[in-house]
Amino acid sequence: MRNQAMPKHLYIETVGCQMNMLDSELVVAELRRRGYELVDRPAAADAILFNTCSVREHAEEKIYSALGRLKHLKRRHPEKIIGVLGCMAQNHQRQVFERAPYVDLVVGPGQLHQVPELIERIHAGAGQQMEVSLDRKAGGREAVAESFESYDPLRTPEMRPSPYQAYVRIQIGCDKFCTYCIVPKVRGPEQARPPQHIVAEARQLVSEGCREVILLGQTVNSYRFVAGERTTRLSDLLAQLSEIDGLDRLKFVTNYPRDMTDDLIQAVRDLPKCARYLHVPAQSGSDDVLKRMKRGYTIGDYREMHARIRQMIPDATVTSDFIVGFCGETEEEFQLSVDLVRECRFKNSFIFKYSERPGTKGAELYPDDVPEDVKRRRNNELLAVQNAICEEDLQLRLGRTFDVLVEGWSKSAQKHGHHGPSGQLTGRTMWDHIVVFEGNERLIGQIVPITIYDASAHTLFGTVVTNEVGPEVYSLSASWPTTPQQADCNVAGIPARSTGV
Ligand code: 5AD
Ligand code: SF4
C-alpha cells in the first residue's frame, strides 16, 4: 500500500470536445483532493490518464499510438497506472485491454466519478479494472440512462480554460442518432440536468471569480427539464442565469438546427449577458446527403432558421460544422455545401472528412465510398471558401472598439515569454472573435474596451482604449451599425474548442 501522505503525480491528456475538457477537469479536481499533483510528462507520473474521443477514427488511433509509446515505461515501472477514460473506453471496452494489455483502467464517460476508487483498487492489487455504461440496446431507456451518470461534483478553478471562464454541463447524451455519429452510443440517452443544480453551480463558479459560463450539451438547445407542470427550456435557463450578479457572459454550444426556436433567439437578443454567437452545425448543403445523414431537416429548413437569426439579431455571428465525403456524396452535392457557406457567410466552419464509425447506422447502411484524396480536396476547397469569408468579414471590424474579456497571455507570449508585467494578451468579444493586444497582466480577467487596427484570417489585433472619452464601444448596449451587406456578414475566429463534437 502507498503512503497516503506522499504527493502522487498525475499526467492527463485530453482529446475531443469541450465536454471532454470538462470531464478531465472534474477527474483532476477529484484526484487533487486525494493528494495528486499534475505533472507534464508521463515519465514523472504515478497515474497516466487519457480522456479520449471516438468521433473520428483518427482520434482513437492517436490514443493507441500514445499507449504504444508507454509500453516500455510500463515494463520498467509496472507500478505506474495507465488509464483510458471517456468515449473510446465506452466504445471499445475490453478491446482496449486486448490492444494494449498493460492498460490498467478503462472507464466510460458515465463512470468517471469512480476513477479515484478504481485507482485505489488497482494499487491494492485488484488487477485491471473496467467500468462502462450499459449498451443502448441492453435494457429499457430508464436503465440505460441511469447507467450514464452525469458527473458534476464541486469544482476547482485550476483546470478551467481560464479562471474567468467555466464550462457547465446542462445536458448529457444525445437522441438524434445522425447516421455518421458515434455520440449517442458512447454518451448515452439525452438527459437534462435540473435547472436548480445548474444555477447553483454557476453561482459557486462566480463566487470563485468566474465571469463567463459556457453551457454544454451535444444538442444544447434541445434542453428541456420537466418537473410536474413546469418545463424549463434553454431560454428560461439563460434568463435565470442572467440574474446572477457578477456573471457577465453566457454562451452555449452545440445547437441543433431544428431546435433553434424563436424563444431562444429572442433570449439571446434580449439578455445583455448572452453572447451574440451561435454555433449551429449544418453538416451538408445537400438535401439528399442530409437525408442519408438522418439530420432531420432540409436545407430549406436550415435557411429559414438562419434567416430568423439574421432577422432577429442582425449582428449575430453564426458558425457551422460540415462533413465532406459522406457516403455517396457526389461533386454536385459537395458544391451545395460550398454554396451554403457562401450564402450564410459563417463566422467560421469546422470541416471534417467523413470517418466511418463501426456501430453507427451509416456504417451499416452505406459504403464509405468517397476516396480519401477526394475527401481531402473537398475539405481544402471548402476551407478555402470559408477562410476567404473569414478574412473579408474580419476586415469590417477594423477601426471599431469592442468590449473584450481578457483570458490571459496570447499564444505567442506563452511561447516566447513576456518581459515584466506587460505583454501580448488575448481575449474575446461578445461575438466570439479572438482579439490580441498589448497590455498589463492586471487586465487578465477584466472586460476591457479594445480598438481594432488589424486582422489576420482568424484574429483581430487591437489596442487598449485609454482615453476617458473614447470611441463608441460595441458592447451589447450600443447598437450595431449594420449596412445591409454587414448585416449579412459574420466574422472569422476560432471558438474555444478542439477537435470533436
Ligand atoms: N466523421 C467525420 N466527422 C464527424 N463528426 C461527427 N461524426 C463524424 C464522423 N463520423 C463531426 C460533425 C460534428 C463534429 C463535432 O464532428 O460535423 O458536428
Ligand atoms: Fe447527436 Fe450531434 Fe452526433 Fe447528431 S452529430 S448524433 S446531434 S451528437
Coordinates of C-alpha atoms and ligand atoms in Angstrom, one line a residue:
M1 CA 0.0 0.0 0.0
R2 CA 1.2 3.5 -0.7
N3 CA 1.9 6.1 1.9
Q4 CA -1.2 8.3 1.7
A5 CA 0.7 11.4 2.9
M6 CA 3.1 11.3 -0.1
P7 CA 2.1 13.5 -3.0
K8 CA 1.2 11.4 -6.0
H9 CA 1.7 12.6 -9.6
L10 CA -0.9 12.6 -12.3
Y11 CA -0.5 13.1 -16.1
I12 CA -3.6 13.5 -18.2
E13 CA -4.1 14.1 -21.9
T14 CA -7.4 15.2 -23.2
V15 CA -8.6 15.0 -26.8
G16 CA -12.0 15.9 -28.2
C17 CA -14.7 18.4 -27.4
Q18 CA -15.4 20.8 -24.6
M19 CA -17.4 18.1 -22.8
N20 CA -14.2 16.1 -22.6
M21 CA -12.3 19.1 -21.3
L22 CA -14.9 19.5 -18.6
D23 CA -14.8 15.8 -17.7
S24 CA -11.0 15.9 -17.4
E25 CA -11.3 19.0 -15.2
L26 CA -13.6 17.1 -12.9
V27 CA -11.5 14.0 -12.7
V28 CA -8.4 16.1 -12.0
A29 CA -10.3 18.1 -9.3
E30 CA -11.3 14.8 -7.6
L31 CA -7.7 13.4 -7.7
R32 CA -6.2 16.6 -6.5
R33 CA -8.5 16.4 -3.5
R34 CA -6.9 13.0 -2.8
G35 CA -3.4 14.3 -2.9
Y36 CA -2.4 14.1 -6.6
E37 CA -0.4 16.9 -8.3
L38 CA -0.4 17.4 -12.0
V39 CA 2.8 16.8 -14.0
D40 CA 3.5 17.4 -17.6
R41 CA 5.3 14.2 -18.6
P42 CA 4.1 10.6 -18.3
A43 CA 7.6 9.5 -17.0
A44 CA 7.1 11.7 -13.9
A45 CA 3.6 10.4 -13.2
D46 CA 2.2 7.7 -10.9
A47 CA -1.1 7.7 -12.9
I48 CA -1.2 8.4 -16.6
L49 CA -4.7 9.0 -17.9
F50 CA -6.1 9.6 -21.5
N51 CA -9.5 11.1 -21.8
T52 CA -10.5 10.0 -25.3
C53 CA -12.7 10.8 -28.3
S54 CA -14.4 8.4 -30.7
V55 CA -16.0 10.9 -33.2
R56 CA -13.4 10.1 -35.8
E57 CA -11.1 7.0 -36.2
H58 CA -8.0 9.2 -36.3
A59 CA -8.7 10.3 -32.7
E60 CA -8.9 6.7 -31.5
E61 CA -5.8 5.7 -33.4
K62 CA -3.8 8.5 -31.9
I63 CA -4.6 7.2 -28.4
Y64 CA -3.5 3.7 -29.3
S65 CA -0.2 5.2 -30.6
A66 CA 0.2 7.1 -27.4
L67 CA -0.4 4.0 -25.4
G68 CA 2.1 2.1 -27.6
R69 CA 4.7 4.7 -26.7
L70 CA 4.2 3.9 -23.0
K71 CA 4.7 0.2 -23.3
H72 CA 8.4 0.3 -22.3
L73 CA 7.8 2.8 -19.5
K74 CA 5.2 0.4 -18.0
R75 CA 7.6 -2.5 -18.3
R76 CA 10.2 -0.7 -16.4
H77 CA 7.7 0.8 -13.9
P78 CA 4.8 -1.6 -13.5
E79 CA 3.5 0.3 -10.5
K80 CA 2.5 3.2 -12.8
I81 CA -1.2 3.1 -13.6
I82 CA -2.3 3.7 -17.2
G83 CA -6.0 4.5 -17.7
V84 CA -8.2 5.1 -20.8
L85 CA -11.2 7.2 -20.0
G86 CA -14.2 8.6 -21.9
C87 CA -15.8 7.9 -25.2
M88 CA -13.2 5.4 -26.6
A89 CA -13.3 3.5 -23.3
Q90 CA -17.1 3.2 -23.7
N91 CA -16.8 2.4 -27.4
H92 CA -14.0 -0.2 -27.3
Q93 CA -14.4 -1.5 -23.7
R94 CA -12.3 -4.8 -23.4
Q95 CA -10.8 -4.3 -26.8
V96 CA -8.6 -1.6 -25.2
F97 CA -7.0 -4.3 -22.9
E98 CA -6.7 -6.6 -26.0
R99 CA -4.8 -4.0 -28.0
A100 CA -2.8 -2.6 -25.1
P101 CA -2.7 -5.3 -22.4
Y102 CA -0.6 -3.1 -20.0
V103 CA -3.5 -0.7 -19.6
D104 CA -4.9 -0.9 -16.0
L105 CA -8.1 1.1 -16.3
V106 CA -10.9 1.5 -18.7
V107 CA -13.7 3.9 -17.6
G108 CA -16.6 5.2 -19.8
P109 CA -17.9 8.8 -19.6
G110 CA -20.7 7.7 -17.3
Q111 CA -18.5 6.3 -14.6
L112 CA -15.8 9.0 -14.3
H113 CA -16.7 9.6 -10.6
Q114 CA -15.3 6.1 -9.9
V115 CA -11.8 6.8 -11.2
P116 CA -10.2 7.6 -7.8
E117 CA -11.7 4.5 -6.2
L118 CA -10.7 2.3 -9.2
I119 CA -7.1 3.6 -9.0
E120 CA -7.0 2.7 -5.3
R121 CA -8.3 -0.8 -6.1
I122 CA -5.5 -1.3 -8.6
H123 CA -2.9 -0.1 -6.1
A124 CA -4.3 -2.6 -3.7
G125 CA -3.6 -5.4 -6.2
A126 CA -7.0 -6.0 -7.7
G127 CA -5.7 -6.1 -11.3
Q128 CA -7.3 -4.5 -14.4
Q129 CA -10.5 -2.5 -13.8
M130 CA -13.2 -1.6 -16.2
E131 CA -16.4 0.4 -15.6
V132 CA -18.6 1.3 -18.5
S133 CA -22.3 2.1 -19.1
L134 CA -24.9 -0.3 -20.5
D135 CA -25.1 -0.6 -24.2
R136 CA -28.1 1.4 -25.6
K137 CA -29.8 -1.8 -26.6
A138 CA -29.0 -3.6 -23.4
G139 CA -32.1 -2.6 -21.5
G140 CA -35.0 -0.1 -21.2
R141 CA -34.4 3.6 -21.6
E142 CA -34.5 4.3 -17.9
A143 CA -32.0 1.6 -17.0
V144 CA -29.6 2.6 -19.8
A145 CA -30.0 6.3 -18.9
E146 CA -29.2 5.6 -15.3
S147 CA -26.0 3.8 -16.2
F148 CA -24.8 7.1 -17.8
E149 CA -24.4 9.2 -14.7
S150 CA -23.9 12.9 -15.0
Y151 CA -20.7 13.8 -13.3
D152 CA -20.7 17.2 -11.9
P153 CA -19.3 17.4 -8.4
L154 CA -17.9 20.5 -6.8
R155 CA -15.4 22.4 -9.0
T156 CA -11.9 23.7 -8.6
P157 CA -10.6 26.7 -10.6
E158 CA -7.3 25.1 -11.6
M159 CA -8.2 23.3 -14.8
R160 CA -10.6 25.8 -16.4
P161 CA -10.0 27.3 -19.9
S162 CA -9.2 30.4 -17.9
P163 CA -10.0 31.2 -14.2
Y164 CA -12.6 33.6 -15.5
Q165 CA -14.4 31.1 -17.7
A166 CA -16.0 27.8 -17.0
Y167 CA -17.9 25.1 -18.8
V168 CA -21.1 24.0 -17.2
R169 CA -22.9 20.9 -18.4
I170 CA -26.6 21.2 -18.7
Q171 CA -27.3 18.0 -20.7
I172 CA -25.7 14.7 -21.3
G173 CA -26.1 12.2 -24.1
C174 CA -27.9 12.6 -27.5
D175 CA -31.0 11.0 -29.0
K176 CA -30.7 12.4 -32.5
F177 CA -28.8 9.4 -34.0
C178 CA -27.4 11.1 -37.1
T179 CA -26.2 8.1 -39.1
Y180 CA -22.5 9.1 -39.1
C181 CA -22.2 9.8 -35.4
I182 CA -21.0 7.6 -32.5
V183 CA -22.0 10.0 -29.8
P184 CA -25.5 8.6 -29.0
K185 CA -23.8 5.2 -28.5
V186 CA -20.9 6.4 -26.3
R187 CA -22.6 9.2 -24.4
G188 CA -26.0 7.5 -23.9
P189 CA -29.5 8.9 -23.9
E190 CA -30.2 12.6 -23.8
Q191 CA -30.8 13.7 -20.2
A192 CA -31.3 17.3 -18.9
R193 CA -29.7 18.4 -15.6
P194 CA -32.1 20.1 -13.2
P195 CA -32.0 23.9 -13.6
Q196 CA -31.5 24.5 -9.9
H197 CA -28.3 22.4 -9.9
I198 CA -27.0 24.4 -12.9
V199 CA -27.8 27.7 -11.3
A200 CA -26.2 26.7 -8.0
E201 CA -23.1 25.6 -9.9
A202 CA -22.9 28.8 -11.8
R203 CA -23.3 30.8 -8.5
Q204 CA -20.4 28.9 -7.0
L205 CA -18.2 29.5 -10.0
V206 CA -19.0 33.2 -9.9
S207 CA -18.1 33.3 -6.2
E208 CA -14.7 31.9 -7.2
G209 CA -14.1 34.7 -9.7
C210 CA -15.6 33.3 -12.9
R211 CA -17.2 35.8 -15.2
E212 CA -18.2 33.7 -18.2
V213 CA -20.1 30.5 -18.3
I214 CA -20.3 28.2 -21.3
L215 CA -23.2 25.9 -21.2
L216 CA -22.5 22.5 -22.7
G217 CA -24.7 19.9 -24.3
Q218 CA -24.5 17.8 -27.5
T219 CA -27.7 19.4 -28.7
V220 CA -27.8 22.1 -26.0
N221 CA -30.8 23.9 -27.4
S222 CA -32.9 20.8 -27.2
Y223 CA -32.6 21.3 -23.4
R224 CA -35.9 20.7 -21.6
F225 CA -36.3 19.9 -17.9
V226 CA -39.8 18.9 -16.9
A227 CA -40.8 18.9 -13.2
G228 CA -44.5 18.4 -12.7
E229 CA -46.3 21.2 -14.7
R230 CA -43.2 23.2 -15.2
T231 CA -40.9 22.9 -18.2
T232 CA -37.6 24.8 -18.3
R233 CA -36.2 25.5 -21.7
L234 CA -32.8 26.8 -22.6
S235 CA -34.2 30.3 -23.0
D236 CA -35.7 30.1 -19.4
L237 CA -32.3 28.8 -18.1
L238 CA -30.5 31.7 -19.7
A239 CA -32.9 34.1 -18.1
Q240 CA -32.3 32.5 -14.7
L241 CA -28.5 32.6 -15.1
S242 CA -28.7 36.2 -16.2
E243 CA -29.9 37.1 -12.8
I244 CA -26.6 36.1 -11.2
D245 CA -24.6 39.2 -10.1
G246 CA -21.0 39.0 -11.2
L247 CA -21.7 36.7 -14.1
D248 CA -21.1 38.8 -17.2
R249 CA -21.2 36.5 -20.1
L250 CA -23.2 33.4 -21.2
K251 CA -22.5 31.2 -24.2
F252 CA -23.9 27.7 -25.1
V253 CA -22.7 25.0 -27.5
T254 CA -23.7 23.0 -29.7
N255 CA -27.0 23.8 -31.2
Y256 CA -29.2 21.5 -33.3
P257 CA -30.8 23.5 -36.2
R258 CA -34.3 22.2 -35.8
D259 CA -34.5 23.2 -32.1
M260 CA -33.4 26.8 -32.8
T261 CA -36.8 28.2 -31.6
D262 CA -37.8 31.8 -31.5
D263 CA -37.9 32.0 -27.7
L264 CA -34.2 31.1 -27.7
I265 CA -33.2 33.6 -30.4
Q266 CA -35.2 36.2 -28.6
A267 CA -33.5 35.3 -25.3
V268 CA -30.1 35.8 -27.0
R269 CA -31.3 39.1 -28.4
D270 CA -32.8 40.5 -25.2
L271 CA -30.5 39.2 -22.5
P272 CA -27.5 41.5 -22.4
K273 CA -25.2 38.8 -20.9
C274 CA -25.8 36.4 -23.8
A275 CA -23.0 36.3 -26.4
R276 CA -24.2 37.2 -29.9
Y277 CA -22.7 34.0 -31.1
L278 CA -24.5 30.8 -32.2
H279 CA -22.8 27.5 -33.3
V280 CA -25.4 25.7 -35.4
P281 CA -23.8 22.9 -37.5
A282 CA -25.4 22.4 -40.9
Q283 CA -23.2 19.3 -41.8
S284 CA -24.1 19.5 -45.5
G285 CA -25.7 21.8 -48.1
S286 CA -27.5 18.9 -49.9
D287 CA -30.9 17.6 -49.0
D288 CA -30.0 14.1 -50.3
V289 CA -26.9 14.0 -48.1
L290 CA -28.8 15.4 -45.1
K291 CA -31.4 12.6 -45.6
R292 CA -28.7 9.9 -45.7
M293 CA -27.2 11.5 -42.6
K294 CA -30.7 11.5 -41.0
R295 CA -30.2 15.0 -39.8
G296 CA -34.0 15.6 -39.6
Y297 CA -34.1 18.9 -41.6
T298 CA -33.8 20.1 -45.2
I299 CA -31.6 22.9 -46.4
G300 CA -34.8 24.9 -46.8
D301 CA -35.3 24.5 -43.0
Y302 CA -31.7 25.5 -42.3
R303 CA -32.0 28.6 -44.5
E304 CA -35.2 29.6 -42.8
M305 CA -33.6 29.2 -39.4
H306 CA -30.6 31.2 -40.4
A307 CA -32.8 33.9 -41.8
R308 CA -34.7 34.1 -38.5
I309 CA -31.4 34.5 -36.6
R310 CA -30.4 37.3 -39.1
Q311 CA -33.7 39.0 -38.8
M312 CA -34.0 38.9 -35.0
I313 CA -30.3 39.5 -34.3
P314 CA -28.7 41.2 -37.4
D315 CA -25.2 41.3 -35.8
A316 CA -25.1 37.7 -34.6
T317 CA -22.2 35.5 -35.7
V318 CA -23.1 32.0 -36.7
T319 CA -20.7 29.1 -37.0
S320 CA -21.2 25.7 -38.5
D321 CA -19.7 22.2 -38.9
F322 CA -19.5 20.3 -42.2
I323 CA -18.7 16.8 -43.0
V324 CA -17.2 16.3 -46.5
G325 CA -17.1 13.0 -48.4
F326 CA -20.0 11.4 -46.6
C327 CA -21.2 8.1 -48.2
G328 CA -22.2 8.6 -51.8
E329 CA -21.5 12.4 -51.8
T330 CA -21.3 13.5 -55.4
E331 CA -19.4 16.5 -56.7
E332 CA -22.8 18.3 -57.2
E333 CA -23.8 17.5 -53.6
F334 CA -20.5 18.8 -52.3
Q335 CA -20.9 22.0 -54.3
L336 CA -24.2 22.6 -52.4
S337 CA -22.1 22.8 -49.2
V338 CA -19.8 25.3 -50.8
D339 CA -22.9 27.3 -51.9
L340 CA -24.3 27.2 -48.3
V341 CA -21.0 28.6 -46.8
R342 CA -21.1 31.4 -49.4
E343 CA -24.7 32.2 -48.7
C344 CA -24.6 32.1 -44.9
R345 CA -21.2 33.6 -44.6
F346 CA -20.4 31.7 -41.4
K347 CA -18.1 33.3 -38.9
N348 CA -16.2 30.1 -39.1
S349 CA -16.8 26.5 -40.1
F350 CA -15.3 23.3 -38.7
I351 CA -14.8 21.0 -41.6
F352 CA -14.3 17.2 -41.2
K353 CA -13.6 14.4 -43.6
Y354 CA -16.1 11.6 -43.1
S355 CA -14.8 8.9 -40.9
E356 CA -16.8 5.7 -40.8
R357 CA -17.6 4.6 -37.3
P358 CA -18.4 1.0 -36.7
G359 CA -21.7 0.7 -34.7
T360 CA -23.4 3.6 -36.4
K361 CA -26.3 3.3 -38.9
G362 CA -24.1 5.0 -41.5
A363 CA -21.5 2.2 -41.3
E364 CA -24.3 -0.4 -41.5
L365 CA -26.3 1.2 -44.4
Y366 CA -23.9 2.9 -46.7
P367 CA -20.4 2.2 -48.0
D368 CA -17.7 4.7 -47.2
D369 CA -17.1 5.2 -51.0
V370 CA -15.6 8.6 -51.4
P371 CA -11.9 8.2 -51.9
E372 CA -9.6 9.8 -49.3
D373 CA -8.0 12.1 -51.9
V374 CA -11.4 13.4 -52.9
K375 CA -12.3 14.0 -49.3
R376 CA -9.1 15.9 -48.8
R377 CA -9.6 18.0 -51.9
R378 CA -13.2 18.8 -50.8
N379 CA -12.0 19.6 -47.3
N380 CA -9.4 22.1 -48.6
E381 CA -11.8 23.6 -51.1
L382 CA -14.5 24.3 -48.5
L383 CA -11.9 25.6 -46.1
A384 CA -10.5 28.0 -48.7
V385 CA -14.0 29.4 -49.4
Q386 CA -14.7 29.8 -45.6
N387 CA -11.3 31.3 -44.9
A388 CA -11.8 34.0 -47.6
I389 CA -15.1 34.9 -45.9
C390 CA -13.4 34.9 -42.5
E391 CA -10.8 37.3 -43.8
E392 CA -13.2 39.6 -45.6
D393 CA -15.5 39.9 -42.6
L394 CA -12.8 40.5 -40.1
Q395 CA -11.7 43.5 -42.1
L396 CA -15.1 45.0 -41.5
R397 CA -14.2 45.3 -37.8
L398 CA -11.2 47.5 -38.3
G399 CA -11.4 50.8 -36.5
R400 CA -14.2 49.6 -34.2
T401 CA -13.9 49.2 -30.5
F402 CA -15.2 46.1 -28.7
D403 CA -15.5 45.0 -25.1
V404 CA -13.1 42.1 -24.6
L405 CA -13.0 39.6 -21.8
V406 CA -9.3 39.2 -21.3
E407 CA -8.5 35.5 -20.9
G408 CA -4.7 35.6 -20.4
W409 CA -1.4 35.8 -22.3
S410 CA -1.6 35.2 -26.0
K411 CA -0.2 32.0 -27.5
S412 CA 2.9 33.9 -28.7
A413 CA 3.5 35.4 -25.2
Q414 CA 3.2 31.9 -23.7
K415 CA 5.6 30.5 -26.2
H416 CA 8.2 33.3 -26.3
G417 CA 7.7 34.7 -22.9
H418 CA 6.9 38.3 -21.9
H419 CA 9.1 40.8 -20.1
G420 CA 7.7 42.1 -16.9
P421 CA 4.0 42.6 -16.2
S422 CA 3.2 43.7 -19.8
G423 CA 3.0 41.6 -22.9
Q424 CA 0.6 40.3 -25.6
L425 CA -2.8 39.4 -24.1
T426 CA -5.7 37.6 -25.7
G427 CA -9.5 37.7 -25.1
R428 CA -12.8 37.5 -26.9
T429 CA -15.6 39.8 -27.9
M430 CA -19.3 39.1 -27.3
W431 CA -19.3 37.9 -31.0
D432 CA -16.7 35.3 -30.1
H433 CA -13.9 37.0 -32.0
I434 CA -10.4 36.4 -30.7
V435 CA -8.6 39.7 -30.0
V436 CA -4.9 40.0 -29.4
F437 CA -3.4 43.2 -27.9
E438 CA -0.5 44.6 -25.8
G439 CA -1.4 45.1 -22.1
N440 CA -0.6 44.8 -18.5
E441 CA -1.3 41.4 -16.8
R442 CA -3.6 43.1 -14.3
L443 CA -6.1 43.3 -17.2
I444 CA -6.5 39.5 -17.2
G445 CA -10.0 38.6 -16.1
Q446 CA -11.3 42.2 -16.8
I447 CA -13.6 43.3 -19.6
V448 CA -11.7 46.0 -21.5
P449 CA -12.5 48.1 -24.5
I450 CA -10.1 47.4 -27.4
T451 CA -9.9 49.3 -30.7
I452 CA -9.1 47.1 -33.6
Y453 CA -6.4 48.2 -36.0
D454 CA -5.6 45.0 -37.9
A455 CA -6.9 41.5 -38.7
S456 CA -5.5 38.2 -39.9
A457 CA -7.7 35.3 -41.1
H458 CA -8.9 34.4 -37.6
T459 CA -7.6 37.0 -35.2
L460 CA -8.3 40.7 -34.6
F461 CA -5.4 42.9 -33.3
G462 CA -6.2 45.9 -31.2
T463 CA -5.1 48.5 -28.6
V464 CA -6.5 49.2 -25.2
V465 CA -8.7 52.3 -25.2
T466 CA -7.0 54.5 -22.6
N467 CA -8.8 57.9 -23.0
E468 CA -11.8 58.5 -20.9
V469 CA -14.0 59.8 -23.8
G470 CA -13.1 57.1 -26.2
P471 CA -14.7 55.9 -29.4
E472 CA -18.1 54.2 -29.3
V473 CA -17.7 50.8 -27.8
Y474 CA -19.6 47.9 -29.3
S475 CA -20.8 46.4 -26.1
L476 CA -24.2 45.0 -26.4
S477 CA -25.9 48.1 -25.2
A478 CA -24.6 50.0 -28.2
S479 CA -26.5 49.4 -31.4
W480 CA -24.6 47.7 -34.2
P481 CA -24.3 49.9 -37.3
T482 CA -25.4 47.5 -39.9
T483 CA -25.5 48.2 -43.6
P484 CA -27.5 45.5 -45.5
Q485 CA -24.1 44.0 -46.5
Q486 CA -22.7 44.0 -43.0
A487 CA -26.0 42.6 -41.6
D488 CA -25.4 39.5 -43.7
C489 CA -21.8 39.1 -42.6
N490 CA -20.2 37.0 -39.9
V491 CA -16.6 37.2 -39.0
A492 CA -14.0 34.6 -38.5
G493 CA -12.3 33.4 -35.4
I494 CA -11.9 30.0 -33.8
P495 CA -14.1 29.3 -30.8
A496 CA -12.6 27.6 -27.8
R497 CA -12.8 24.1 -28.9
S498 CA -10.5 21.4 -30.1
T499 CA -11.3 18.5 -32.3
G500 CA -14.5 16.7 -31.6
V501 CA -18.2 17.1 -31.1
Ligands
5AD1 N1 -16.9 11.6 -39.4 C1 -16.5 12.9 -39.5 N2 -16.9 13.9 -38.8 C2 -17.8 13.6 -37.8 N3 -18.5 14.4 -37.0 C3 -19.3 13.6 -36.2 N4 -19.2 12.3 -36.6 C4 -18.3 12.3 -37.6 C5 -17.7 11.3 -38.4 N5 -18.1 10.0 -38.3 C6 -18.3 15.9 -37.0 C7 -19.7 16.6 -37.1 C8 -19.9 17.1 -35.7 C9 -18.5 17.4 -35.3 C10 -18.2 17.7 -33.9 O1 -17.8 16.3 -35.7 O2 -19.5 17.6 -38.0 O3 -20.7 18.3 -35.7
SF4_2 FE1 -26.2 13.9 -31.7 FE2 -24.7 15.8 -32.8 FE3 -23.9 13.3 -33.1 FE4 -26.1 14.2 -34.4 S1 -24.0 14.9 -34.7 S2 -26.0 12.3 -33.3 S3 -26.9 15.7 -33.0 S4 -24.0 14.4 -31.2

